[in-house]
Structure formats: structure tokens, C-alpha cells
mmCIF file of C-alpha atoms and ligand atoms in Angstrom:
data_model
loop_
_atom_site.group_PDB
_atom_site.id
_atom_site.type_symbol
_atom_site.label_atom_id
_atom_site.label_comp_id
_atom_site.label_asym_id
_atom_site.label_seq_id
_atom_site.Cartn_x
_atom_site.Cartn_y
_atom_site.Cartn_z
ATOM 1 C CA MET A 967 20.700 20.007 15.940
ATOM 2 C CA SER A 968 20.738 16.731 14.497
ATOM 3 C CA THR A 969 23.188 13.879 15.124
ATOM 4 C CA PRO A 970 26.000 14.174 12.826
ATOM 5 C CA LYS A 971 26.038 10.703 10.652
ATOM 6 C CA ARG A 972 29.371 8.811 10.632
ATOM 7 C CA ILE A 973 28.765 6.739 7.370
ATOM 8 C CA TYR A 974 26.638 6.206 4.235
ATOM 9 C CA VAL A 975 26.436 2.987 2.714
ATOM 10 C CA LEU A 976 25.228 2.988 -0.944
ATOM 11 C CA SER A 977 22.410 0.871 -2.071
ATOM 12 C CA ALA A 978 23.319 -1.455 -5.261
ATOM 13 C CA ASP A 979 21.447 0.741 -7.449
ATOM 14 C CA GLU A 980 23.522 4.009 -6.246
ATOM 15 C CA ALA A 981 26.689 2.158 -6.373
ATOM 16 C CA ALA A 982 25.768 1.350 -10.133
ATOM 17 C CA GLU A 983 24.755 4.952 -10.785
ATOM 18 C CA ALA A 984 28.120 6.184 -9.505
ATOM 19 C CA GLU A 985 30.023 3.571 -11.422
ATOM 20 C CA ASN A 986 28.279 4.192 -14.632
ATOM 21 C CA LEU A 987 28.833 8.014 -14.145
ATOM 22 C CA THR A 988 32.714 7.564 -13.640
ATOM 23 C CA LEU A 989 33.648 5.112 -16.526
ATOM 24 C CA ARG A 990 31.613 7.400 -18.819
ATOM 25 C CA ILE A 991 33.455 10.565 -17.581
ATOM 26 C CA ALA A 992 36.711 8.555 -17.764
ATOM 27 C CA LYS A 993 36.312 8.194 -21.457
ATOM 28 C CA GLU A 994 35.835 11.855 -21.891
ATOM 29 C CA TYR A 995 38.681 13.399 -19.996
ATOM 30 C CA SER A 996 42.402 12.966 -20.563
ATOM 31 C CA GLY A 997 43.531 12.174 -16.807
ATOM 32 C CA PRO A 998 42.984 13.651 -13.243
ATOM 33 C CA ALA A 999 45.106 16.782 -13.968
ATOM 34 C CA ASP A 1000 43.024 17.653 -17.206
ATOM 35 C CA GLU A 1001 42.139 21.249 -16.586
ATOM 36 C CA GLN A 1002 38.402 20.872 -18.135
ATOM 37 C CA LEU A 1003 37.729 18.007 -16.030
ATOM 38 C CA LEU A 1004 38.794 20.119 -12.933
ATOM 39 C CA ARG A 1005 36.328 22.791 -14.358
ATOM 40 C CA ASP A 1006 33.720 20.228 -15.010
ATOM 41 C CA LEU A 1007 33.606 18.601 -11.628
ATOM 42 C CA PRO A 1008 31.135 20.140 -9.467
ATOM 43 C CA LEU A 1009 28.662 19.958 -12.723
ATOM 44 C CA LEU A 1010 29.354 16.218 -13.126
ATOM 45 C CA ALA A 1011 29.122 15.598 -9.198
ATOM 46 C CA ALA A 1012 25.548 16.476 -9.542
ATOM 47 C CA GLU A 1013 24.846 13.335 -11.128
ATOM 48 C CA LEU A 1014 25.876 11.301 -8.120
ATOM 49 C CA PRO A 1015 23.337 9.745 -5.880
ATOM 50 C CA VAL A 1016 21.755 12.541 -4.116
ATOM 51 C CA GLY A 1017 21.525 10.771 -0.702
ATOM 52 C CA GLN A 1018 25.322 10.610 -0.808
ATOM 53 C CA ARG A 1019 25.748 14.365 -1.709
ATOM 54 C CA ARG A 1020 23.442 15.441 0.976
ATOM 55 C CA PHE A 1021 25.718 13.142 3.619
ATOM 56 C CA MET A 1022 28.999 14.876 2.337
ATOM 57 C CA ARG A 1023 27.227 18.423 2.428
ATOM 58 C CA ASP A 1024 25.903 17.730 6.072
ATOM 59 C CA PHE A 1025 29.291 16.873 7.174
ATOM 60 C CA ALA A 1026 30.930 19.780 5.752
ATOM 61 C CA LEU A 1027 28.539 22.419 7.106
ATOM 62 C CA GLU A 1028 28.058 20.729 10.679
ATOM 63 C CA ASP A 1029 31.873 20.817 10.670
ATOM 64 C CA GLU A 1030 31.377 18.551 14.163
ATOM 65 C CA LEU A 1031 32.870 15.436 13.006
ATOM 66 C CA GLY A 1032 36.716 14.724 12.306
ATOM 67 C CA TYR A 1033 35.803 11.905 9.692
ATOM 68 C CA ALA A 1034 33.014 10.177 7.961
ATOM 69 C CA VAL A 1035 32.865 7.009 5.438
ATOM 70 C CA VAL A 1036 31.149 6.673 2.123
ATOM 71 C CA ARG A 1037 30.875 2.912 1.746
ATOM 72 C CA GLY A 1038 29.626 0.752 -1.172
ATOM 73 C CA HIS A 1039 31.262 1.881 -4.399
ATOM 74 C CA ASN A 1040 32.219 -0.677 -6.793
ATOM 75 C CA ILE A 1041 35.840 -1.347 -7.652
ATOM 76 C CA ASP A 1042 36.612 -3.280 -10.529
ATOM 77 C CA ASP A 1043 39.477 -5.423 -9.299
ATOM 78 C CA ALA A 1044 40.269 -6.636 -12.658
ATOM 79 C CA ARG A 1045 40.365 -3.386 -14.438
ATOM 80 C CA ILE A 1046 42.389 -1.461 -12.072
ATOM 81 C CA GLY A 1047 45.069 -4.503 -12.241
ATOM 82 C CA PRO A 1048 47.829 -5.243 -9.847
ATOM 83 C CA THR A 1049 48.997 -2.818 -7.090
ATOM 84 C CA PRO A 1050 52.066 -1.114 -8.744
ATOM 85 C CA GLN A 1051 55.439 -1.189 -7.433
ATOM 86 C CA HIS A 1052 55.928 2.822 -7.557
ATOM 87 C CA TRP A 1053 53.827 6.156 -8.221
ATOM 88 C CA ARG A 1054 56.398 6.993 -10.577
ATOM 89 C CA GLY A 1055 56.159 5.972 -14.508
ATOM 90 C CA ARG A 1056 52.189 5.147 -14.514
ATOM 91 C CA PRO A 1057 50.475 5.782 -18.122
ATOM 92 C CA THR A 1058 48.048 8.847 -18.438
ATOM 93 C CA PRO A 1059 45.474 7.759 -17.890
ATOM 94 C CA THR A 1060 45.772 5.051 -15.500
ATOM 95 C CA PRO A 1061 43.416 1.729 -15.910
ATOM 96 C CA GLU A 1062 41.997 3.492 -12.174
ATOM 97 C CA PHE A 1063 41.177 6.881 -13.713
ATOM 98 C CA ALA A 1064 37.517 6.073 -13.045
ATOM 99 C CA GLU A 1065 38.444 5.664 -9.350
ATOM 100 C CA GLU A 1066 40.577 8.839 -9.440
ATOM 101 C CA ILE A 1067 37.403 10.520 -10.931
ATOM 102 C CA LEU A 1068 35.316 9.143 -8.016
ATOM 103 C CA LEU A 1069 37.701 10.662 -5.396
ATOM 104 C CA LEU A 1070 37.888 13.973 -7.327
ATOM 105 C CA LEU A 1071 33.706 14.081 -7.530
ATOM 106 C CA HIS A 1072 33.641 13.531 -3.762
ATOM 107 C CA GLY A 1073 36.338 16.237 -3.369
ATOM 108 C CA SER A 1074 34.490 18.732 -5.459
ATOM 109 C CA LEU A 1075 31.568 18.430 -3.275
ATOM 110 C CA LEU A 1076 33.635 20.083 -0.236
ATOM 111 C CA GLY A 1077 36.033 22.363 -2.136
ATOM 112 C CA GLU A 1078 38.735 22.443 -4.784
ATOM 113 C CA PRO A 1079 41.286 19.597 -4.941
ATOM 114 C CA PHE A 1080 45.050 20.923 -5.046
ATOM 115 C CA GLY A 1081 48.373 19.275 -4.937
ATOM 116 C CA TRP A 1082 51.762 20.218 -4.047
ATOM 117 C CA LYS A 1083 54.832 20.828 -6.369
ATOM 118 C CA THR A 1084 56.899 19.099 -3.463
ATOM 119 C CA GLN A 1085 55.073 15.824 -3.438
ATOM 120 C CA GLN A 1086 54.492 13.039 -5.523
ATOM 121 C CA ASP A 1087 56.191 14.560 -8.494
ATOM 122 C CA ALA A 1088 53.379 17.270 -8.365
ATOM 123 C CA ARG A 1089 50.587 14.727 -8.909
ATOM 124 C CA LEU A 1090 46.921 15.934 -7.925
ATOM 125 C CA VAL A 1091 45.797 12.450 -7.206
ATOM 126 C CA HIS A 1092 48.280 10.646 -5.062
ATOM 127 C CA ASP A 1093 49.114 7.032 -4.523
ATOM 128 C CA ILE A 1094 49.310 5.408 -1.045
ATOM 129 C CA PHE A 1095 50.683 1.592 -1.238
ATOM 130 C CA PRO A 1096 54.042 0.293 0.310
ATOM 131 C CA ILE A 1097 57.155 0.889 -1.825
ATOM 132 C CA GLN A 1098 60.098 -1.540 -1.606
ATOM 133 C CA GLY A 1099 63.067 0.117 0.239
ATOM 134 C CA PHE A 1100 60.972 2.731 2.325
ATOM 135 C CA GLU A 1101 59.330 0.313 4.694
ATOM 136 C CA THR A 1102 60.564 2.112 7.817
ATOM 137 C CA GLU A 1103 59.955 5.556 6.423
ATOM 138 C CA GLN A 1104 57.188 8.079 8.033
ATOM 139 C CA MET A 1105 55.451 8.564 4.438
ATOM 140 C CA GLY A 1106 52.345 6.876 3.479
ATOM 141 C CA ILE A 1107 54.817 4.481 1.397
ATOM 142 C CA GLY A 1108 56.146 2.969 4.433
ATOM 143 C CA SER A 1109 54.831 -0.374 6.167
ATOM 144 C CA THR A 1110 56.654 -1.826 8.874
ATOM 145 C CA ASP A 1111 56.479 1.056 11.386
ATOM 146 C CA THR A 1112 53.208 2.681 12.715
ATOM 147 C CA LEU A 1113 52.708 5.824 10.693
ATOM 148 C CA THR A 1114 52.119 8.428 13.279
ATOM 149 C CA LEU A 1115 49.081 10.338 14.210
ATOM 150 C CA HIS A 1116 49.367 13.657 12.162
ATOM 151 C CA THR A 1117 47.023 16.384 10.610
ATOM 152 C CA GLU A 1118 47.972 16.165 6.937
ATOM 153 C CA ASP A 1119 50.770 18.880 5.810
ATOM 154 C CA ALA A 1120 50.366 19.969 9.491
ATOM 155 C CA PHE A 1121 53.636 22.421 8.739
ATOM 156 C CA HIS A 1122 51.981 24.379 6.125
ATOM 157 C CA PRO A 1123 49.348 27.251 6.246
ATOM 158 C CA TRP A 1124 47.541 26.156 3.134
ATOM 159 C CA ARG A 1125 47.342 22.666 3.930
ATOM 160 C CA ALA A 1126 44.160 20.619 2.907
ATOM 161 C CA ASP A 1127 40.513 21.460 4.585
ATOM 162 C CA TYR A 1128 39.716 18.161 3.751
ATOM 163 C CA LEU A 1129 41.759 15.123 2.969
ATOM 164 C CA LEU A 1130 39.927 12.362 1.073
ATOM 165 C CA LEU A 1131 41.398 8.708 1.117
ATOM 166 C CA GLU A 1132 39.856 6.058 -1.282
ATOM 167 C CA CYS A 1133 40.275 2.440 -0.831
ATOM 168 C CA LEU A 1134 40.776 0.467 -3.799
ATOM 169 C CA ARG A 1135 42.209 -2.842 -2.042
ATOM 170 C CA ASN A 1136 43.056 -3.936 1.472
ATOM 171 C CA PRO A 1137 43.246 -7.456 1.589
ATOM 172 C CA ASP A 1138 44.928 -7.511 5.071
ATOM 173 C CA LYS A 1139 42.527 -5.311 6.602
ATOM 174 C CA VAL A 1140 45.324 -3.051 7.786
ATOM 175 C CA ALA A 1141 43.804 -0.092 9.524
ATOM 176 C CA THR A 1142 43.759 3.723 9.025
ATOM 177 C CA ILE A 1143 43.951 5.084 12.651
ATOM 178 C CA VAL A 1144 41.659 8.076 13.521
ATOM 179 C CA SER A 1145 41.775 10.363 16.364
ATOM 180 C CA GLU A 1146 39.302 12.804 17.121
ATOM 181 C CA PRO A 1147 39.970 13.968 20.512
ATOM 182 C CA ASP A 1148 37.566 15.649 22.933
ATOM 183 C CA LEU A 1149 39.911 18.891 23.390
ATOM 184 C CA ARG A 1150 37.694 20.326 25.782
ATOM 185 C CA SER A 1151 38.852 17.850 28.274
ATOM 186 C CA LEU A 1152 42.444 19.320 28.626
ATOM 187 C CA ASP A 1153 43.527 21.474 31.301
ATOM 188 C CA ALA A 1154 42.770 24.689 30.902
ATOM 189 C CA LYS A 1155 46.346 26.095 31.308
ATOM 190 C CA TYR A 1156 47.109 23.640 28.744
ATOM 191 C CA LEU A 1157 44.368 24.997 26.490
ATOM 192 C CA GLU A 1158 45.862 28.423 26.866
ATOM 193 C CA LEU A 1159 49.118 27.564 25.874
ATOM 194 C CA LEU A 1160 48.218 25.502 22.906
ATOM 195 C CA HIS A 1161 46.244 28.404 21.474
ATOM 196 C CA GLU A 1162 49.446 30.543 21.324
ATOM 197 C CA PRO A 1163 52.248 30.452 18.773
ATOM 198 C CA ASN A 1164 54.585 28.336 20.736
ATOM 199 C CA PHE A 1165 55.165 25.400 18.583
ATOM 200 C CA LEU A 1166 57.464 24.313 15.616
ATOM 201 C CA ILE A 1167 55.930 21.923 12.963
ATOM 202 C CA ARG A 1168 58.480 20.750 10.553
ATOM 203 C CA PRO A 1169 57.947 19.873 6.971
ATOM 204 C CA ASP A 1170 57.428 15.903 6.774
ATOM 205 C CA ASP A 1171 59.602 13.891 4.396
ATOM 206 C CA SER A 1172 57.249 13.220 1.568
ATOM 207 C CA HIS A 1173 58.279 17.038 0.774
ATOM 208 C CA LEU A 1174 61.980 16.474 0.405
ATOM 209 C CA ALA A 1175 63.858 17.222 -3.147
ATOM 210 C CA LYS A 1176 65.090 13.489 -2.806
ATOM 211 C CA HIS A 1177 61.722 11.863 -2.824
ATOM 212 C CA ASN A 1178 60.655 14.017 -6.272
ATOM 213 C CA GLU A 1179 61.958 14.233 -9.749
ATOM 214 C CA THR A 1180 59.780 17.218 -10.623
ATOM 215 C CA LYS A 1181 62.170 19.703 -12.708
ATOM 216 C CA GLY A 1182 61.663 23.432 -12.587
ATOM 217 C CA VAL A 1183 60.520 23.683 -8.662
ATOM 218 C CA ASP A 1184 64.168 24.734 -7.159
ATOM 219 C CA ALA A 1185 62.085 27.339 -5.484
ATOM 220 C CA GLU A 1186 59.531 25.464 -3.724
ATOM 221 C CA PHE A 1187 61.986 22.958 -2.622
ATOM 222 C CA SER A 1188 64.381 25.837 -1.123
ATOM 223 C CA GLU A 1189 61.254 27.026 0.755
ATOM 224 C CA ILE A 1190 60.752 23.476 2.331
ATOM 225 C CA ASP A 1191 64.069 23.658 3.443
ATOM 226 C CA GLU A 1192 63.924 27.109 5.035
ATOM 227 C CA MET A 1193 60.775 25.526 6.837
ATOM 228 C CA LYS A 1194 62.761 23.039 8.241
ATOM 229 C CA ALA A 1195 65.195 25.476 9.615
ATOM 230 C CA ASP A 1196 63.127 28.657 10.561
ATOM 231 C CA ASP A 1197 61.523 29.674 13.791
ATOM 232 C CA ASN A 1198 58.208 30.196 12.699
ATOM 233 C CA ARG A 1199 56.009 29.190 15.867
ATOM 234 C CA VAL A 1200 52.405 28.230 15.297
ATOM 235 C CA ALA A 1201 49.506 27.540 17.544
ATOM 236 C CA VAL A 1202 48.420 23.721 17.747
ATOM 237 C CA LEU A 1203 44.639 24.720 18.575
ATOM 238 C CA TYR A 1204 42.746 27.348 17.039
ATOM 239 C CA GLY A 1205 39.112 28.578 16.212
ATOM 240 C CA SER A 1206 36.660 28.453 18.699
ATOM 241 C CA ARG A 1207 37.724 27.732 22.507
ATOM 242 C CA GLU A 1208 34.506 25.871 22.971
ATOM 243 C CA HIS A 1209 35.249 23.377 19.976
ATOM 244 C CA PRO A 1210 38.796 24.198 19.016
ATOM 245 C CA TYR A 1211 40.167 23.001 15.683
ATOM 246 C CA ILE A 1212 43.914 21.309 15.761
ATOM 247 C CA ARG A 1213 47.012 21.194 13.675
ATOM 248 C CA ILE A 1214 49.579 18.802 14.938
ATOM 249 C CA ASP A 1215 52.515 16.203 13.855
ATOM 250 C CA PRO A 1216 54.221 15.298 17.131
ATOM 251 C CA TYR A 1217 56.754 13.097 15.025
ATOM 252 C CA PHE A 1218 58.087 16.338 12.951
ATOM 253 C CA MET A 1219 57.695 18.853 15.587
ATOM 254 C CA GLU A 1220 60.326 20.289 17.961
ATOM 255 C CA THR A 1221 60.250 19.832 21.660
ATOM 256 C CA PRO A 1222 59.498 23.274 23.220
ATOM 257 C CA LYS A 1223 62.579 24.601 25.366
ATOM 258 C CA ASP A 1224 59.877 26.254 27.556
ATOM 259 C CA PRO A 1225 58.963 23.707 29.991
ATOM 260 C CA ALA A 1226 55.220 24.680 30.075
ATOM 261 C CA ALA A 1227 54.817 24.682 26.407
ATOM 262 C CA ARG A 1228 56.546 21.200 26.515
ATOM 263 C CA GLU A 1229 53.964 19.951 29.024
ATOM 264 C CA ALA A 1230 51.144 21.131 27.111
ATOM 265 C CA LEU A 1231 52.385 19.880 23.784
ATOM 266 C CA GLN A 1232 53.020 16.401 25.767
ATOM 267 C CA ALA A 1233 49.357 16.227 27.356
ATOM 268 C CA VAL A 1234 47.662 17.054 24.060
ATOM 269 C CA SER A 1235 49.889 14.362 22.368
ATOM 270 C CA ASP A 1236 48.828 11.889 24.958
ATOM 271 C CA LEU A 1237 45.189 12.635 24.554
ATOM 272 C CA LEU A 1238 45.442 11.883 20.837
ATOM 273 C CA GLU A 1239 47.318 8.658 21.563
ATOM 274 C CA ALA A 1240 44.322 7.788 23.952
ATOM 275 C CA SER A 1241 41.489 8.865 21.593
ATOM 276 C CA CYS A 1242 42.774 6.395 18.826
ATOM 277 C CA LEU A 1243 40.368 4.258 17.006
ATOM 278 C CA ASP A 1244 41.269 1.875 13.972
ATOM 279 C CA VAL A 1245 39.282 1.965 10.624
ATOM 280 C CA ALA A 1246 40.409 -0.502 8.176
ATOM 281 C CA LEU A 1247 38.728 0.611 4.910
ATOM 282 C CA VAL A 1248 37.537 -2.100 2.540
ATOM 283 C CA PRO A 1249 37.483 -1.525 -1.301
ATOM 284 C CA GLY A 1250 34.821 1.130 -2.294
ATOM 285 C CA ASP A 1251 35.138 3.156 0.787
ATOM 286 C CA VAL A 1252 36.024 6.772 0.750
ATOM 287 C CA LEU A 1253 37.122 8.465 3.956
ATOM 288 C CA ILE A 1254 36.394 11.892 4.253
ATOM 289 C CA ILE A 1255 38.743 13.705 6.754
ATOM 290 C CA ASN A 1256 38.254 17.087 8.246
ATOM 291 C CA ASN A 1257 41.841 17.810 8.356
ATOM 292 C CA HIS A 1258 41.043 20.827 11.216
ATOM 293 C CA ARG A 1259 39.634 18.279 13.572
ATOM 294 C CA LEU A 1260 41.008 14.762 12.841
ATOM 295 C CA ALA A 1261 44.589 13.438 13.200
ATOM 296 C CA HIS A 1262 45.163 10.149 11.499
ATOM 297 C CA GLY A 1263 47.909 7.512 10.978
ATOM 298 C CA ARG A 1264 48.151 3.649 9.937
ATOM 299 C CA GLN A 1265 48.852 0.709 11.615
ATOM 300 C CA ALA A 1266 52.089 -1.037 10.810
ATOM 301 C CA PHE A 1267 51.987 -3.971 8.389
ATOM 302 C CA GLN A 1268 54.102 -6.494 6.211
ATOM 303 C CA ALA A 1269 54.113 -5.552 2.567
ATOM 304 C CA ARG A 1270 53.532 -8.240 -0.074
ATOM 305 C CA TYR A 1271 55.204 -6.567 -3.063
ATOM 306 C CA ASP A 1272 53.553 -9.346 -5.380
ATOM 307 C CA GLY A 1273 50.644 -6.946 -6.948
ATOM 308 C CA THR A 1274 48.047 -7.651 -4.289
ATOM 309 C CA ASP A 1275 48.986 -5.011 -1.840
ATOM 310 C CA ARG A 1276 47.073 -2.366 -0.049
ATOM 311 C CA TRP A 1277 46.164 0.501 -2.185
ATOM 312 C CA LEU A 1278 44.590 3.723 -1.603
ATOM 313 C CA LYS A 1279 44.163 6.952 -3.480
ATOM 314 C CA ARG A 1280 44.369 10.300 -1.919
ATOM 315 C CA VAL A 1281 43.332 13.731 -2.681
ATOM 316 C CA SER A 1282 43.905 17.183 -0.719
ATOM 317 C CA ILE A 1283 40.801 19.647 -1.018
ATOM 318 C CA THR A 1284 40.851 23.266 -0.080
ATOM 319 C CA THR A 1285 37.637 25.383 0.505
ATOM 320 C CA ASP A 1286 39.656 28.344 -0.662
ATOM 321 C CA LEU A 1287 41.826 28.182 -3.627
ATOM 322 C CA ARG A 1288 42.350 32.137 -3.123
ATOM 323 C CA LYS A 1289 44.727 32.075 -0.260
ATOM 324 C CA SER A 1290 47.289 30.139 -2.345
ATOM 325 C CA HIS A 1291 46.889 32.406 -5.589
ATOM 326 C CA GLU A 1292 50.281 33.994 -5.198
ATOM 327 C CA ARG A 1293 51.901 30.785 -5.601
ATOM 328 C CA ARG A 1294 49.978 29.000 -8.357
ATOM 329 C CA ALA A 1295 50.843 29.394 -11.850
ATOM 330 C CA SER A 1296 47.265 30.884 -12.749
ATOM 331 C CA ALA A 1297 43.784 31.263 -11.146
ATOM 332 C CA THR A 1298 42.914 27.678 -12.092
ATOM 333 C CA ALA A 1299 46.022 26.230 -11.400
ATOM 334 C CA ARG A 1300 46.170 23.156 -8.787
ATOM 335 C CA LEU A 1301 49.627 22.877 -7.465
ATOM 336 C CA ILE A 1302 51.115 24.917 -4.654
HETATM 337 N N1 LIG B 2327 53.984 11.727 11.356
HETATM 338 C C1 LIG B 2327 53.982 11.764 10.055
HETATM 339 N N2 LIG B 2327 54.555 10.431 9.747
HETATM 340 N N3 LIG B 2327 53.741 12.588 9.296
HETATM 341 C C2 LIG B 2327 54.034 12.504 8.024
HETATM 342 C C3 LIG B 2327 52.571 12.001 7.199
HETATM 343 C C4 LIG B 2327 52.961 11.148 5.845
HETATM 344 C C5 LIG B 2327 52.636 12.281 4.639
HETATM 345 N N4 LIG B 2327 51.542 12.829 4.663
HETATM 346 C C6 LIG B 2327 53.008 11.357 3.218
HETATM 347 O O1 LIG B 2327 52.294 11.753 2.314
HETATM 348 O O2 LIG B 2327 53.832 10.529 3.225
HETATM 349 O O1 AKG B 2328 47.444 4.561 4.633
HETATM 350 C C1 AKG B 2328 46.662 5.272 5.499
HETATM 351 O O2 AKG B 2328 45.709 4.621 5.691
HETATM 352 C C2 AKG B 2328 46.843 6.562 5.836
HETATM 353 C C3 AKG B 2328 48.160 7.268 5.176
HETATM 354 C C4 AKG B 2328 48.561 8.455 5.365
HETATM 355 O O3 AKG B 2328 48.037 9.003 6.352
HETATM 356 C C5 AKG B 2328 49.579 9.579 4.478
HETATM 357 O O4 AKG B 2328 49.927 9.041 3.508
HETATM 358 O O5 AKG B 2328 49.470 10.606 4.963
HETATM 359 FE FE1 FE2 B 2329 48.452 11.443 6.301
#
């Protein structure tokens, strides 16, 4: 078996190719949720540099690594303009539509982009930047507190298979935290308990009605409320015993009453903390997260609120849209 590759650095020619492609596409579609754009994404992605496409496909098929980085895309700092104060109230399309397209093209090499009716006002491509008044929140828009390690949307059965983060700006080199634990190093008795449905993972705060203004989604917010109160226990580890997958968000999990389960959760949480690495994204990086293998977070930082703040774009990717069909408005709708 070949050694999995962690980073793909685009040549200047490849970066120019990708940039010309996304600028062209940006003129042809109305915004990131344009249904025709979403239909066309895999066709358009065939025009990305072949080396980059092969890298992404290897990452997905080998299913070995928790994360990989595509580095070297051009970000037109002047065109995208200042980091916004809030993700609400932006124009459609935004000045950074080409960058959103770049992220969606990467996503379409791995699966289908989707979003949540209960998150960021049901937008498909999310903004991650600090927002005034939310400094200490355990959400992407926080800053002064470490964003604790988590699987993205760990509470949800239809959470992303891949999560993509694209860096538009990061002047203070604030690190994303990645943790790719060697789960085989856990004690066999813990492994056994972690593979069984002993654990409660609650919805995180980004899905609360108070952070959203979307109309007509009362049922979805009620379901989030139910999930905050129910007793639906899940396994933290799943898949192969040799190389298990993980779903975890200790901050939003209940401490198990059973002492053995509690110890097992503590052991895997400690292992996650001990396996942390800092990855400071630079503009033009796309961080590809295997959401079944990696837990991620973000170091604490001081926000600037002067238009120069760290700014990432985020999109969730599923390899199987069908599993959420019952909850989407139509076969092609992207919002769960
Ligand atoms: N441990 C955590 N902070 N979990 C919640 C993660 C943040 C969440 N994904 C957001 O969009 O803001
Ligand atoms: O800001 C980052 O680097 C990661 C943010 C994140 O994990 C999130 O918003 O869920
Ligand atoms: Fe996250």
C-alpha cells in the first residue's frame, strides 16, 4: 500500500488554472445555493488540475488519514474585501463567490455538499470569523476560548462525511487544532465499551433557534430541542475494530452514570487531547477533514473586529444524500 499523502502544493500554473476556472464559473451562476451550479459541480471540477484531483481521490479512497491540505490557491485579498462583521445580511452573490465555488468544487470531488436548516440561517457555505459578543461561545464565531475538540455535528446521524475549511485570511496564524488519535492504543476494555451505545451527544449551540432567523423551520428546531433532552445513546467508536471511526464532542456530551463507561469516555478524551497538532491555515489553503477520523478545534485568539480578522469558509459533504431524503424538500434539495 502506498503511504497516504498529507499535502498537495499547487504550482503557480495550477493555481492560475484553478483561479481562472472559479472566476469564469462565478460569472455563470447566481450564488452558492444555485441549483444548477450544484448539479454542474462535478462536471466543472473536472477542469481542476489533475494532480490535485488525484490527491483528493486518493485521500477519500484510502480512508486512512484524518486530514489533508491542498495549498497554494490564489486569494484576491482586495476583491474579497474586509472580513465581515456578521454572516447575516451579505449580498448574493458575495464578492468572494469565486472562493465559495473553489470550496464547492473540492467538495464535489468527495461527495455532495449539504447544509442544515438549523445552522447559519440555512446557508450552504458557512463563514467562520469572530463575531462581536460571541467571544466565549463554543462556536466557530467565538475567539477568546479554545474551541474544544469535536467531530462536526457529532450528535447527528447524518453529519458530514467530510468537512472542508478554506482559508481566506489568517494574519495572526491562529491554528486549527487537529487530533488524529491512534485508537488501537486504548485499553481493550475501553475499546469494547466505546463500541457500544453508551453515550449521549447533545446538539451544539450553533443549531439553536436563538442563533438563527430562518422562517418555516419550527419542526427542525423542535427536533433539535428534543435531541437536547432525549436518551438516544450512541457508540463513540464504530466501523472496523482494527481502525475504528470516531464520533465525539466531549464538551456537548453527558457524563455517563455508569462508572465503566465514564472511564472509557475519559480515556478516549485524554487520548484525543494528547494527540493534538496545530495547523495554522494560510490564505489559499483548503483543509480536508475526514469527519469519521479526525476531531478538530481551534486555538483561542484575540479578535480584531477591524475588517482584517481571520476568515474561513466551511462546507459539509456527504457521500450519500439519499439517507437524508425524507428530510429534504426534494431529491436535489441540499438542506437537512
Ligand atoms: N466542542 C464544540 N465547540 N463543539 C461545537 C462546534 C462548533 C460548531 N460546529 C459551529 O458551527 O459553531
Ligand atoms: O476555526 C477553525 O479553525 C475551526 C472552526 C470549527 O471547527 C467550527 O466552526 O466548527
Ligand atoms: Fe468544527
